[in-house]
Amino acid sequence: MTISLAQMNISYGEPAENFSRIESFVAQAAVEHADIVVFPEMWNTGYNLSRLMDIADVNGLQTLHVCQALAKKYHIMIHAGSVATKRDNQFFNTTYVIDEKGQLLTTYDKVHLFGLMHENDFLTAGDHKDQFEIKGTPATSVICYDIRFPEWLRTLSLSDSRIIFVPAEWPTSRISQWRKLLAARAIENQSFVVGVNCVGADPDNHFGGNSIVIDPLGNNVVCLGHDEELKTVTIDISATDKARGLMPVFADRRPDLYE
């Protein structure tokens, strides 16, 4: 499976500018024969939360319209990272995954809201799991701060997920934790982890890039730097079967003791 990581420099509070730029990433990923291209967290607005009433994507319609059209045009799956959305007078941090025919496969709202970036003051937490398939391979998504809750990722992984996608806006000051947490989630769930972070800055943060793909044994397949770029990498999904066969963690669980 071939995956493109779109490590984007997000224009703070400027949805029109951000939407105008994503086609170049999708087009490049298609040229590089990627099966899926993955974007970072909140790429439509950045963390300009105080202006969500004016700039959030109402019902996700703009995101869906643009990404579904691009998926069909370039015949590529799009993991649309996450975007700020407005639904029923509430705001969400929402993921959309679209197949190469432009069909919406799944949506996911960030479950764990990050108080240090004031998400809990403006956003509503999600309450459902995310499951989809890429070329017949089960996959799931979480968003940024969610990776600090291993019980949530284990819950998702019990559905036989083989790839965990993690769009993020992760600050430079904690970038070493980003790499360590993603590696831990890969090892304990014996899955590939695809983390796509942004770069650049907003008025309160500098973002550290380091978008990364980690294999089920915790090894880096690829790790990007601190600049905006698109990187394409091919992974061998059979590595998940090998890891799970070597060490049957899921079979050895004791859920009767975990409550």
mmCIF file of C-alpha atoms in Angstrom:
data_model
loop_
_atom_site.group_PDB
_atom_site.id
_atom_site.type_symbol
_atom_site.label_atom_id
_atom_site.label_comp_id
_atom_site.label_asym_id
_atom_site.label_seq_id
_atom_site.Cartn_x
_atom_site.Cartn_y
_atom_site.Cartn_z
ATOM 1 C CA MET A 1 0.000 0.000 0.000
ATOM 2 C CA THR A 2 1.312 3.437 -0.938
ATOM 3 C CA ILE A 3 0.571 6.437 1.279
ATOM 4 C CA SER A 4 1.313 10.141 0.761
ATOM 5 C CA LEU A 5 1.796 12.404 3.782
ATOM 6 C CA ALA A 6 0.766 16.013 3.104
ATOM 7 C CA GLN A 7 2.733 17.988 5.703
ATOM 8 C CA MET A 8 1.003 21.313 5.224
ATOM 9 C CA ASN A 9 1.686 24.851 6.422
ATOM 10 C CA ILE A 10 -1.827 25.917 7.410
ATOM 11 C CA SER A 11 -2.926 29.507 6.851
ATOM 12 C CA TYR A 12 -4.371 30.557 10.212
ATOM 13 C CA GLY A 13 -8.059 31.415 9.998
ATOM 14 C CA GLU A 14 -8.072 31.495 6.168
ATOM 15 C CA PRO A 15 -10.217 28.628 4.811
ATOM 16 C CA ALA A 16 -10.308 29.974 1.257
ATOM 17 C CA GLU A 17 -6.513 30.030 1.079
ATOM 18 C CA ASN A 18 -6.199 26.543 2.571
ATOM 19 C CA PHE A 19 -8.792 25.030 0.248
ATOM 20 C CA SER A 20 -7.058 26.604 -2.742
ATOM 21 C CA ARG A 21 -3.822 24.798 -1.892
ATOM 22 C CA ILE A 22 -4.845 21.212 -1.273
ATOM 23 C CA GLU A 23 -5.224 20.193 -4.925
ATOM 24 C CA SER A 24 -1.480 20.493 -5.481
ATOM 25 C CA PHE A 25 -0.877 17.908 -2.743
ATOM 26 C CA VAL A 26 -3.495 15.550 -4.156
ATOM 27 C CA ALA A 27 -2.172 15.928 -7.693
ATOM 28 C CA GLN A 28 1.413 15.205 -6.610
ATOM 29 C CA ALA A 29 0.280 12.153 -4.613
ATOM 30 C CA ALA A 30 -1.519 10.845 -7.692
ATOM 31 C CA VAL A 31 1.592 11.313 -9.831
ATOM 32 C CA GLU A 32 3.494 9.276 -7.231
ATOM 33 C CA HIS A 33 0.850 6.516 -7.508
ATOM 34 C CA ALA A 34 -0.347 6.781 -3.911
ATOM 35 C CA ASP A 35 -3.408 4.819 -2.863
ATOM 36 C CA ILE A 36 -4.277 7.495 -0.288
ATOM 37 C CA VAL A 37 -3.147 11.020 0.599
ATOM 38 C CA VAL A 38 -3.411 12.168 4.216
ATOM 39 C CA PHE A 39 -3.779 15.740 5.519
ATOM 40 C CA PRO A 40 -3.134 17.204 9.010
ATOM 41 C CA GLU A 41 -5.569 18.321 11.693
ATOM 42 C CA MET A 42 -7.820 21.403 11.345
ATOM 43 C CA TRP A 43 -6.235 22.281 8.017
ATOM 44 C CA ASN A 44 -9.171 24.436 6.883
ATOM 45 C CA THR A 45 -8.945 26.993 9.701
ATOM 46 C CA GLY A 46 -6.058 26.206 12.009
ATOM 47 C CA TYR A 47 -6.778 26.747 15.693
ATOM 48 C CA ASN A 48 -8.576 30.062 15.192
ATOM 49 C CA LEU A 49 -11.318 28.788 17.474
ATOM 50 C CA SER A 50 -12.757 32.154 18.480
ATOM 51 C CA ARG A 51 -13.837 32.733 14.861
ATOM 52 C CA LEU A 52 -15.462 29.356 14.244
ATOM 53 C CA MET A 53 -18.893 30.936 13.919
ATOM 54 C CA ASP A 54 -17.604 32.648 10.773
ATOM 55 C CA ILE A 55 -15.094 30.175 9.367
ATOM 56 C CA ALA A 56 -16.106 26.609 10.347
ATOM 57 C CA ASP A 57 -17.338 24.406 7.498
ATOM 58 C CA VAL A 58 -21.123 24.125 7.899
ATOM 59 C CA ASN A 59 -22.030 20.425 7.869
ATOM 60 C CA GLY A 60 -18.640 19.760 6.263
ATOM 61 C CA LEU A 61 -20.165 20.577 2.881
ATOM 62 C CA GLN A 62 -17.218 22.508 1.442
ATOM 63 C CA THR A 63 -14.725 19.872 2.555
ATOM 64 C CA LEU A 64 -16.815 17.084 1.084
ATOM 65 C CA HIS A 65 -17.487 18.930 -2.164
ATOM 66 C CA VAL A 66 -13.814 19.746 -2.732
ATOM 67 C CA CYS A 67 -12.317 16.456 -1.566
ATOM 68 C CA GLN A 68 -14.860 14.244 -3.317
ATOM 69 C CA ALA A 69 -14.246 16.099 -6.568
ATOM 70 C CA LEU A 70 -10.465 15.778 -6.170
ATOM 71 C CA ALA A 71 -10.695 12.082 -5.306
ATOM 72 C CA LYS A 72 -12.668 11.411 -8.495
ATOM 73 C CA LYS A 73 -10.470 13.657 -10.635
ATOM 74 C CA TYR A 74 -7.201 12.028 -9.522
ATOM 75 C CA HIS A 75 -8.543 8.533 -8.737
ATOM 76 C CA ILE A 76 -7.073 8.534 -5.240
ATOM 77 C CA MET A 77 -8.382 8.055 -1.720
ATOM 78 C CA ILE A 78 -8.272 11.146 0.485
ATOM 79 C CA HIS A 79 -7.960 11.052 4.242
ATOM 80 C CA ALA A 80 -9.002 14.645 4.773
ATOM 81 C CA GLY A 81 -7.088 14.964 8.043
ATOM 82 C CA SER A 82 -9.575 16.911 10.088
ATOM 83 C CA VAL A 83 -11.444 20.162 9.632
ATOM 84 C CA ALA A 84 -13.414 22.533 11.836
ATOM 85 C CA THR A 85 -17.116 21.895 11.204
ATOM 86 C CA LYS A 86 -20.401 23.322 12.418
ATOM 87 C CA ARG A 87 -23.428 21.050 12.883
ATOM 88 C CA ASP A 88 -26.634 21.825 14.759
ATOM 89 C CA ASN A 89 -25.111 24.972 16.268
ATOM 90 C CA GLN A 90 -22.150 23.043 17.667
ATOM 91 C CA PHE A 91 -18.543 22.933 16.479
ATOM 92 C CA PHE A 92 -16.530 19.751 15.924
ATOM 93 C CA ASN A 93 -13.030 18.664 14.913
ATOM 94 C CA THR A 94 -14.028 16.246 12.149
ATOM 95 C CA THR A 95 -12.297 13.668 9.968
ATOM 96 C CA TYR A 96 -13.623 12.579 6.564
ATOM 97 C CA VAL A 97 -12.275 9.668 4.515
ATOM 98 C CA ILE A 98 -13.209 9.518 0.826
ATOM 99 C CA ASP A 99 -12.516 6.703 -1.619
ATOM 100 C CA GLU A 100 -11.074 7.014 -5.111
ATOM 101 C CA LYS A 101 -14.579 7.185 -6.599
ATOM 102 C CA GLY A 102 -15.485 10.159 -4.443
ATOM 103 C CA GLN A 103 -17.652 8.216 -2.010
ATOM 104 C CA LEU A 104 -17.598 9.171 1.665
ATOM 105 C CA LEU A 105 -16.442 6.133 3.651
ATOM 106 C CA THR A 106 -16.495 7.422 7.217
ATOM 107 C CA THR A 107 -16.553 10.413 9.537
ATOM 108 C CA TYR A 108 -15.005 10.810 12.976
ATOM 109 C CA ASP A 109 -15.209 13.623 15.526
ATOM 110 C CA LYS A 110 -12.266 14.060 17.887
ATOM 111 C CA VAL A 111 -13.170 12.303 21.124
ATOM 112 C CA HIS A 112 -10.633 13.814 23.531
ATOM 113 C CA LEU A 113 -10.568 17.620 23.533
ATOM 114 C CA PHE A 114 -7.289 19.364 24.317
ATOM 115 C CA GLY A 115 -7.653 21.994 27.023
ATOM 116 C CA LEU A 116 -4.198 23.532 26.452
ATOM 117 C CA MET A 117 -5.405 24.699 23.025
ATOM 118 C CA HIS A 118 -8.866 25.587 24.404
ATOM 119 C CA GLU A 119 -10.711 22.995 22.345
ATOM 120 C CA ASN A 120 -13.014 22.225 25.257
ATOM 121 C CA ASP A 121 -14.117 25.886 25.356
ATOM 122 C CA PHE A 122 -15.308 25.873 21.747
ATOM 123 C CA LEU A 123 -15.740 22.314 20.453
ATOM 124 C CA THR A 124 -18.039 19.392 21.179
ATOM 125 C CA ALA A 125 -16.393 16.011 21.748
ATOM 126 C CA GLY A 126 -17.169 13.092 19.461
ATOM 127 C CA ASP A 127 -18.823 9.921 20.700
ATOM 128 C CA HIS A 128 -18.283 7.262 18.027
ATOM 129 C CA LYS A 129 -15.582 4.987 16.605
ATOM 130 C CA ASP A 130 -14.074 5.244 13.155
ATOM 131 C CA GLN A 131 -13.560 2.196 10.937
ATOM 132 C CA PHE A 132 -12.999 1.925 7.180
ATOM 133 C CA GLU A 133 -11.012 -0.073 4.643
ATOM 134 C CA ILE A 134 -8.237 0.738 2.188
ATOM 135 C CA LYS A 135 -7.933 -1.879 -0.554
ATOM 136 C CA GLY A 136 -9.580 -4.386 1.791
ATOM 137 C CA THR A 137 -7.332 -3.536 4.757
ATOM 138 C CA PRO A 138 -9.147 -2.444 7.953
ATOM 139 C CA ALA A 139 -8.081 0.978 9.226
ATOM 140 C CA THR A 140 -9.114 3.544 11.798
ATOM 141 C CA SER A 141 -8.546 7.221 12.641
ATOM 142 C CA VAL A 142 -7.930 9.251 15.748
ATOM 143 C CA ILE A 143 -6.960 12.919 16.022
ATOM 144 C CA CYS A 144 -3.880 14.377 17.715
ATOM 145 C CA TYR A 145 -4.530 14.417 21.515
ATOM 146 C CA ASP A 146 -6.427 11.112 21.192
ATOM 147 C CA ILE A 147 -3.078 9.283 21.069
ATOM 148 C CA ARG A 148 -2.522 10.041 24.756
ATOM 149 C CA PHE A 149 -5.383 7.657 25.553
ATOM 150 C CA PRO A 150 -4.098 4.157 24.761
ATOM 151 C CA GLU A 151 -7.342 2.554 25.921
ATOM 152 C CA TRP A 152 -9.193 4.352 23.125
ATOM 153 C CA LEU A 153 -6.782 3.199 20.432
ATOM 154 C CA ARG A 154 -6.857 -0.344 21.796
ATOM 155 C CA THR A 155 -10.669 -0.255 21.632
ATOM 156 C CA LEU A 156 -10.462 0.746 17.980
ATOM 157 C CA SER A 157 -7.768 -1.822 17.221
ATOM 158 C CA LEU A 158 -9.856 -4.704 18.576
ATOM 159 C CA SER A 159 -11.844 -4.498 15.330
ATOM 160 C CA ASP A 160 -8.761 -5.860 13.518
ATOM 161 C CA SER A 161 -7.551 -2.468 12.332
ATOM 162 C CA ARG A 162 -4.128 -2.700 10.649
ATOM 163 C CA ILE A 163 -3.460 1.034 10.125
ATOM 164 C CA ILE A 164 -4.071 3.899 12.549
ATOM 165 C CA PHE A 165 -4.217 7.363 10.956
ATOM 166 C CA VAL A 166 -3.389 10.351 13.172
ATOM 167 C CA PRO A 167 -3.805 13.871 11.750
ATOM 168 C CA ALA A 168 -2.393 16.477 14.126
ATOM 169 C CA GLU A 169 -1.399 20.045 14.924
ATOM 170 C CA TRP A 170 1.396 19.087 17.315
ATOM 171 C CA PRO A 171 3.641 21.871 18.674
ATOM 172 C CA THR A 172 7.403 21.791 18.255
ATOM 173 C CA SER A 173 7.918 21.997 22.020
ATOM 174 C CA ARG A 174 6.457 18.493 22.460
ATOM 175 C CA ILE A 175 7.567 16.878 19.201
ATOM 176 C CA SER A 176 9.677 14.218 20.935
ATOM 177 C CA GLN A 177 6.523 13.080 22.741
ATOM 178 C CA TRP A 178 4.718 12.893 19.400
ATOM 179 C CA ARG A 179 7.254 10.429 18.061
ATOM 180 C CA LYS A 180 7.355 8.355 21.259
ATOM 181 C CA LEU A 181 3.589 8.169 21.702
ATOM 182 C CA LEU A 182 3.032 7.134 18.088
ATOM 183 C CA ALA A 183 5.703 4.452 18.371
ATOM 184 C CA ALA A 184 4.098 3.123 21.542
ATOM 185 C CA ARG A 185 0.651 3.009 19.920
ATOM 186 C CA ALA A 186 2.124 1.109 16.945
ATOM 187 C CA ILE A 187 3.918 -1.440 19.129
ATOM 188 C CA GLU A 188 1.091 -2.134 21.549
ATOM 189 C CA ASN A 189 -1.532 -2.450 18.800
ATOM 190 C CA GLN A 190 0.813 -4.194 16.342
ATOM 191 C CA SER A 191 -0.352 -1.850 13.605
ATOM 192 C CA PHE A 192 1.105 0.674 11.223
ATOM 193 C CA VAL A 193 0.669 4.235 12.474
ATOM 194 C CA VAL A 194 0.496 7.121 10.006
ATOM 195 C CA GLY A 195 0.903 10.475 11.766
ATOM 196 C CA VAL A 196 0.541 13.640 9.691
ATOM 197 C CA ASN A 197 1.421 16.882 11.437
ATOM 198 C CA CYS A 198 1.464 20.437 10.128
ATOM 199 C CA VAL A 199 4.312 22.943 10.051
ATOM 200 C CA GLY A 200 4.495 26.700 10.470
ATOM 201 C CA ALA A 201 2.985 28.779 13.262
ATOM 202 C CA ASP A 202 -0.095 30.518 14.585
ATOM 203 C CA PRO A 203 -0.212 33.359 17.152
ATOM 204 C CA ASP A 204 0.289 30.910 20.032
ATOM 205 C CA ASN A 205 2.206 27.908 18.670
ATOM 206 C CA HIS A 206 4.959 26.674 16.395
ATOM 207 C CA PHE A 207 4.221 23.317 14.804
ATOM 208 C CA GLY A 208 6.889 20.677 14.502
ATOM 209 C CA GLY A 209 6.194 18.633 11.392
ATOM 210 C CA ASN A 210 7.852 15.233 11.827
ATOM 211 C CA SER A 211 5.006 13.493 10.013
ATOM 212 C CA ILE A 212 5.806 9.830 10.310
ATOM 213 C CA VAL A 213 4.952 6.267 9.364
ATOM 214 C CA ILE A 214 5.803 3.630 11.986
ATOM 215 C CA ASP A 215 5.638 -0.126 11.451
ATOM 216 C CA PRO A 216 4.037 -2.657 13.861
ATOM 217 C CA LEU A 217 7.363 -3.225 15.624
ATOM 218 C CA GLY A 218 7.860 0.479 16.311
ATOM 219 C CA ASN A 219 10.408 1.150 13.556
ATOM 220 C CA ASN A 220 10.263 4.339 11.518
ATOM 221 C CA VAL A 221 9.427 3.693 7.878
ATOM 222 C CA VAL A 222 9.787 7.398 7.131
ATOM 223 C CA CYS A 223 9.948 10.598 9.177
ATOM 224 C CA LEU A 224 9.712 14.062 7.646
ATOM 225 C CA GLY A 225 11.459 17.224 8.794
ATOM 226 C CA HIS A 226 10.192 20.709 9.654
ATOM 227 C CA ASP A 227 9.252 22.040 6.204
ATOM 228 C CA GLU A 228 6.101 21.825 4.150
ATOM 229 C CA GLU A 229 6.292 18.846 1.830
ATOM 230 C CA LEU A 230 4.532 15.793 0.485
ATOM 231 C CA LYS A 231 6.241 12.456 1.035
ATOM 232 C CA THR A 232 5.116 9.149 -0.446
ATOM 233 C CA VAL A 233 5.991 5.777 1.062
ATOM 234 C CA THR A 234 5.001 2.160 0.421
ATOM 235 C CA ILE A 235 4.269 -0.193 3.321
ATOM 236 C CA ASP A 236 3.894 -3.977 3.458
ATOM 237 C CA ILE A 237 0.614 -4.663 5.279
ATOM 238 C CA SER A 238 1.632 -8.295 5.851
ATOM 239 C CA ALA A 239 4.008 -6.962 8.525
ATOM 240 C CA THR A 240 0.997 -6.711 10.857
ATOM 241 C CA ASP A 241 0.307 -10.449 10.499
ATOM 242 C CA LYS A 242 3.961 -11.234 11.138
ATOM 243 C CA ALA A 243 4.049 -9.081 14.271
ATOM 244 C CA ARG A 244 0.823 -10.531 15.623
ATOM 245 C CA GLY A 245 1.958 -14.074 14.862
ATOM 246 C CA LEU A 246 5.287 -13.542 16.588
ATOM 247 C CA MET A 247 3.724 -12.123 19.754
ATOM 248 C CA PRO A 248 -0.048 -12.800 20.143
ATOM 249 C CA VAL A 249 -0.827 -9.799 22.338
ATOM 250 C CA PHE A 250 -4.502 -9.676 21.449
ATOM 251 C CA ALA A 251 -5.053 -13.353 22.302
ATOM 252 C CA ASP A 252 -3.292 -12.923 25.657
ATOM 253 C CA ARG A 253 -5.462 -10.040 26.871
ATOM 254 C CA ARG A 254 -7.280 -10.335 30.235
ATOM 255 C CA PRO A 255 -10.300 -8.060 29.699
ATOM 256 C CA ASP A 256 -12.012 -9.546 32.771
ATOM 257 C CA LEU A 257 -9.450 -7.650 34.880
ATOM 258 C CA TYR A 258 -9.572 -4.364 33.017
ATOM 259 C CA GLU A 259 -12.782 -2.877 34.388
#
